[in-house]
Coordinates of C-alpha atoms in Angstrom, one line a residue:
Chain A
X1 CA -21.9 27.7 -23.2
X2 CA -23.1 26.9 -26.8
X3 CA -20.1 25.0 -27.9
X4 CA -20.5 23.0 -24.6
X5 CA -23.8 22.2 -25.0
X6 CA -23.4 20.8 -28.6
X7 CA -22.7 17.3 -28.0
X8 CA -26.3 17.3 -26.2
X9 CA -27.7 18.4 -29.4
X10 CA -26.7 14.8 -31.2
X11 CA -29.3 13.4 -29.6
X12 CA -32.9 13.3 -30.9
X13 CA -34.8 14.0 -28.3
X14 CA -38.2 11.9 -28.2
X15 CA -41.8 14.1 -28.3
X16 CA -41.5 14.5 -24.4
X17 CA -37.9 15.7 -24.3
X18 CA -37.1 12.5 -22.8
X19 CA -34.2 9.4 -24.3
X20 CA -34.0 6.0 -23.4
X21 CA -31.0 5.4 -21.1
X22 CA -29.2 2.1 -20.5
X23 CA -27.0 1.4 -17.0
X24 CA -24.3 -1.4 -17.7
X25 CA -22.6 -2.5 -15.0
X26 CA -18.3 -2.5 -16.0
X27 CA -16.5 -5.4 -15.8
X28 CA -19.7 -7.8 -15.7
X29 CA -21.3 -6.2 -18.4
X30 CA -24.8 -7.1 -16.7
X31 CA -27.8 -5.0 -17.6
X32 CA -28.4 -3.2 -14.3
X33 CA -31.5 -1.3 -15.4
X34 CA -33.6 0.8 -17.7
X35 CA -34.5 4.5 -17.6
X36 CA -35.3 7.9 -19.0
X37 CA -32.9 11.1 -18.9
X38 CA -33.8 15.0 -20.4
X39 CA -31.5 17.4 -21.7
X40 CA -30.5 18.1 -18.4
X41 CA -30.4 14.8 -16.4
X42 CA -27.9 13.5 -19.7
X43 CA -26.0 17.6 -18.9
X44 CA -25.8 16.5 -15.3
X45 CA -24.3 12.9 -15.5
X46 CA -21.5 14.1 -17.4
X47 CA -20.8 17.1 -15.4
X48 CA -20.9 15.2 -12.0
X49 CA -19.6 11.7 -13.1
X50 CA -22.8 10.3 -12.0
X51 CA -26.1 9.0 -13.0
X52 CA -29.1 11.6 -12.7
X53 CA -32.6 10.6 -14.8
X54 CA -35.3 12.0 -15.3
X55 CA -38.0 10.8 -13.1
X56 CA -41.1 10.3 -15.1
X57 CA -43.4 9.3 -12.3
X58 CA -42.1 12.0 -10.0
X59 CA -41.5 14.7 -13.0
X60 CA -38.2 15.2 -11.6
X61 CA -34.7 14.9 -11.8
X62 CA -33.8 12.2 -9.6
X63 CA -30.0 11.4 -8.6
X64 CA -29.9 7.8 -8.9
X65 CA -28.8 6.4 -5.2
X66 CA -29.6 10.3 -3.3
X67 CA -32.0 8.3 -1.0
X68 CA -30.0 4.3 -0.8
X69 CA -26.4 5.4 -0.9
X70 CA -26.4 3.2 -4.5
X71 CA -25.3 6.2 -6.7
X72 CA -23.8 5.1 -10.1
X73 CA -20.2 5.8 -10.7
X74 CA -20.3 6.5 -14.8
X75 CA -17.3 5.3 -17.2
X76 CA -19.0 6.0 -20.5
X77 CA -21.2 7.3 -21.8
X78 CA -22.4 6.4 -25.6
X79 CA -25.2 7.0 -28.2
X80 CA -26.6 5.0 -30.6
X81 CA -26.5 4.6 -34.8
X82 CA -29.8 6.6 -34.7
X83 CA -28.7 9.0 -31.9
X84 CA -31.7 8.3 -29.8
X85 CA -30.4 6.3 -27.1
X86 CA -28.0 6.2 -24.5
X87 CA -25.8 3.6 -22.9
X88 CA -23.9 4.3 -19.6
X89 CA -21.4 2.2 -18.6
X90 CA -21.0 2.4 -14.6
X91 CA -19.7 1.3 -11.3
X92 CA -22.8 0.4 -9.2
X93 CA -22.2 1.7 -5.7
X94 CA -23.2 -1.0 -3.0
X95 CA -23.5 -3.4 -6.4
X96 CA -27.3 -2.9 -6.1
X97 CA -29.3 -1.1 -8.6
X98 CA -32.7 -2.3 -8.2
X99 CA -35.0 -1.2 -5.4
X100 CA -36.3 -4.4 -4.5
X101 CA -32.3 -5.3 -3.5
X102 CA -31.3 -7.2 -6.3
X103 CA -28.1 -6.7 -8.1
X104 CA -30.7 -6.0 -11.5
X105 CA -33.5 -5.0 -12.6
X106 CA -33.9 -7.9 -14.8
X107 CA -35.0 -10.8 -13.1
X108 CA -37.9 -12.4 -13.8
X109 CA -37.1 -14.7 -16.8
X110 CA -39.6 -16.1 -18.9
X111 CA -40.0 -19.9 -19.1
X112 CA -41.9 -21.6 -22.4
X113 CA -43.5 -24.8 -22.2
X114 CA -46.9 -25.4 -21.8
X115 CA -47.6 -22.6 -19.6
X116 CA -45.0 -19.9 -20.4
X117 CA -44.9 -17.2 -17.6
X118 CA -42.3 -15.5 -15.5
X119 CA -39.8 -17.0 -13.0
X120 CA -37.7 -14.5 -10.9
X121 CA -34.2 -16.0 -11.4
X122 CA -32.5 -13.2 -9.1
X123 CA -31.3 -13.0 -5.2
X124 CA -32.6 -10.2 -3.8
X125 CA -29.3 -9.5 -1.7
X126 CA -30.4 -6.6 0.7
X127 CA -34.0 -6.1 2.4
X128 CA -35.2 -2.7 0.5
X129 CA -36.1 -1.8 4.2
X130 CA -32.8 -1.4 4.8
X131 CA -31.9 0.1 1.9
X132 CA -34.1 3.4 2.3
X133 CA -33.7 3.6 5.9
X134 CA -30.5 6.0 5.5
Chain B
X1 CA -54.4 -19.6 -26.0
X2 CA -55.9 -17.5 -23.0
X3 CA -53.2 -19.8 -20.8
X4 CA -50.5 -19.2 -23.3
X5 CA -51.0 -15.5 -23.8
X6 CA -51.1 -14.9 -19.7
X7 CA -47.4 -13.8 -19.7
X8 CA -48.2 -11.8 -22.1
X9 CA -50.4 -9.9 -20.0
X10 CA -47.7 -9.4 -17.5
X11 CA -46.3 -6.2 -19.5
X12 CA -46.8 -3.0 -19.2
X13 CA -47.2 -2.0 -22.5
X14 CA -47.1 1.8 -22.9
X15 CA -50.0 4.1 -24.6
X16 CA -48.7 3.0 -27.9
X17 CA -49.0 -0.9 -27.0
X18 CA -45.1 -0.7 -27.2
X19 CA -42.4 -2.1 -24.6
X20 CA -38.5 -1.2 -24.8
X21 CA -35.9 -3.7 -25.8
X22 CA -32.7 -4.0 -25.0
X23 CA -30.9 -7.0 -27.3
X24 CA -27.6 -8.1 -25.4
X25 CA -25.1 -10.2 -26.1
X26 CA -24.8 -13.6 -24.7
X27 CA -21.7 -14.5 -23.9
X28 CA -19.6 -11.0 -24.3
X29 CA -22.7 -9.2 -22.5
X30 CA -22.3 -6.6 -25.1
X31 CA -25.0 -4.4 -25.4
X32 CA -26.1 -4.5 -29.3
X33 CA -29.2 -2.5 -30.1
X34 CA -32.5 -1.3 -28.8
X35 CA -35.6 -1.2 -30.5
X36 CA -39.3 -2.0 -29.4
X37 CA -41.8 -4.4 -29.9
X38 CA -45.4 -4.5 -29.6
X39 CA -47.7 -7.7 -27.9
X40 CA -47.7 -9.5 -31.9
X41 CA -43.8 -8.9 -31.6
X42 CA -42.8 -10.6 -28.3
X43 CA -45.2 -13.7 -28.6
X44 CA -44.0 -14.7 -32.3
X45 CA -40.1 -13.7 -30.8
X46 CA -40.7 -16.5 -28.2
X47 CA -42.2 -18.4 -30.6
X48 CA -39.5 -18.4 -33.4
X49 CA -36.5 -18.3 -30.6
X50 CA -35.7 -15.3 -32.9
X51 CA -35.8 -11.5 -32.3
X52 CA -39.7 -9.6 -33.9
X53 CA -39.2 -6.2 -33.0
X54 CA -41.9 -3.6 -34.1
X55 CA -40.1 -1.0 -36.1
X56 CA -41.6 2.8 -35.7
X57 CA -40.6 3.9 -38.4
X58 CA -42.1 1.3 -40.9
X59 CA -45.1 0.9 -39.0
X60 CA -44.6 -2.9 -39.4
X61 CA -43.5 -6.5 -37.7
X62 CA -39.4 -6.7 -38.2
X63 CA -37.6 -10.0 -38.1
X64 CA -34.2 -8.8 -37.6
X65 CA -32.0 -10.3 -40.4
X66 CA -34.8 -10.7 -42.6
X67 CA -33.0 -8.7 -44.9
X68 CA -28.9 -9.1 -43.7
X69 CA -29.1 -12.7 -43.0
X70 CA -28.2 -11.1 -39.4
X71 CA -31.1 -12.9 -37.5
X72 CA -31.1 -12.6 -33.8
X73 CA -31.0 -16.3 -32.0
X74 CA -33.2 -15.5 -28.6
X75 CA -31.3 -17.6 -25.5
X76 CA -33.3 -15.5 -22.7
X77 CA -36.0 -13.0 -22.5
X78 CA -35.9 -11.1 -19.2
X79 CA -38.5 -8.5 -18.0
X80 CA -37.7 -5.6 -15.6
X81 CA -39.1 -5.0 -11.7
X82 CA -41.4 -2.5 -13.2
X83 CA -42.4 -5.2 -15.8
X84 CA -42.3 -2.5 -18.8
X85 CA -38.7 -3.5 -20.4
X86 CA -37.8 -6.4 -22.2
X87 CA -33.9 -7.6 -22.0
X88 CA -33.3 -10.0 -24.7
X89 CA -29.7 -12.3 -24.6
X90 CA -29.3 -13.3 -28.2
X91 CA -26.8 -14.7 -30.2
X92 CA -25.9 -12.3 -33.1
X93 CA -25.5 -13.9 -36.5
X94 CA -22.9 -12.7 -38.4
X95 CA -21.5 -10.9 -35.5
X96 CA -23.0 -7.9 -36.7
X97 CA -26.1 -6.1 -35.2
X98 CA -25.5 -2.3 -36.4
X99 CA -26.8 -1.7 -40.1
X100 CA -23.8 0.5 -40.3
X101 CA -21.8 -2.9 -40.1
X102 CA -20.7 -2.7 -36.2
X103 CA -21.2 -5.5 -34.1
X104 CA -22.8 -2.9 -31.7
X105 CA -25.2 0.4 -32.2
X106 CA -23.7 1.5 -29.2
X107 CA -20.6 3.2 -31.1
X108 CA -20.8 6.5 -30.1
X109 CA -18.7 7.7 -27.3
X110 CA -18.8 10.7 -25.2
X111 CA -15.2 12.5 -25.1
X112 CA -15.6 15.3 -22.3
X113 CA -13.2 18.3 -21.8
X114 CA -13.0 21.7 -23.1
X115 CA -14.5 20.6 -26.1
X116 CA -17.4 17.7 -25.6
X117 CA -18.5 15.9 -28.4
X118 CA -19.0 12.4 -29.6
X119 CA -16.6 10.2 -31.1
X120 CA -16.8 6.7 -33.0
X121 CA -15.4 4.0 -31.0
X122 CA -15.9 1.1 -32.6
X123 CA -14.5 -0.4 -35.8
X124 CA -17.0 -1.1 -39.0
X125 CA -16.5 -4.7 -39.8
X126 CA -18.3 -5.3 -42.9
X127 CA -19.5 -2.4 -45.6
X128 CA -23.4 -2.4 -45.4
X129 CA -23.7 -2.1 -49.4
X130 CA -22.5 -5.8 -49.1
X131 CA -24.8 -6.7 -45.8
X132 CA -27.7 -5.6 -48.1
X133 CA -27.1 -6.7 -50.8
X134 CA -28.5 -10.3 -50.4

């Protein structure tokens, strides 16, 4: 169990246990979305070949698409320069990873000018009704 | 300047008046680094049409290239649903965004198996005594 562990031991660990985790979509390469793994989260994803975070709103581990169906299929995973965060590289299930329905997270784009503010520049594809109805 | 700082106001900065950032490549999509910036950061990056991060470590304003020549050109800035992650597409000058000399920080990969550990994946392309140097 100790030698297994040791790859999770590369990474430095922020003051709350917690790194900064990165979902890229393969094939697009499209940012899909932003979130936060422990020790165990970053132990589960590789055991079970799919994303689990860490929650930090629900202080849990949450198994990304356990209530939508929308799990995320992981290719790679990687570590930065500095070791302190992590980029998965997956197949998003039902090619939506954002709970409003939309194939990202990132969509609202900021437009300059005179009045510089935010634009959503996104679809959403699929009513988040009918997403967590399952 | 109230008007012009209103999209400002739109992030949810964290207790440390920091947001996430995740620079991506336009283009390739490649993701190339993560860092953070605080409120002074993100208005002079949309300002400049160049990449102001906020580096931790330095306690200080960081214009990326300042010191390689690698600046960051900014061709989108995207914010997440929960509005507390910045996605920046840049174009990387020089090719190279890792101050090991990688075009990416993400060069770490996880090998799994009996064994699990991380290995490098990616090539360096320039010896960082000569990025620095300058």
């Amino acid at each position: 169990m100790i030698a297994k562990s040791k790859w999770l031991n590369r990474i430095k660990w922020d003051e709350n246990g917690l790194v900064p985790v990165i979902a890229q979509e393969v094939g697009s390469n499209d940012v899909l979305m932003f979130a936060w793994m422990n020790r165990e989260a970053l132990a589960r994803t590789a055991e079970l070949g799919q994303a689990v975070y860490w929650s930090r709103s629900r202080k849990k581990l949450w198994h990304k698409g356990e209530e939508s169906g929308h799990f995320q299929q992981v290719h790679e995973i990687r570590i930065d320069c500095d070791e302190d965060v992590v980029l998965l590289k997956v197949e998003q299930v039902g090619g939506l990873a954002c709970h409003t329905g939309r194939h990202s997270c990132f969509f609202n784009k900021f437009v300059g000018g005179s009045e510089p503010d935010w634009a959503e520049a996104e679809p959403v594809l699929k009513d988040p009704d009918d997403i967590y109805k399952k």
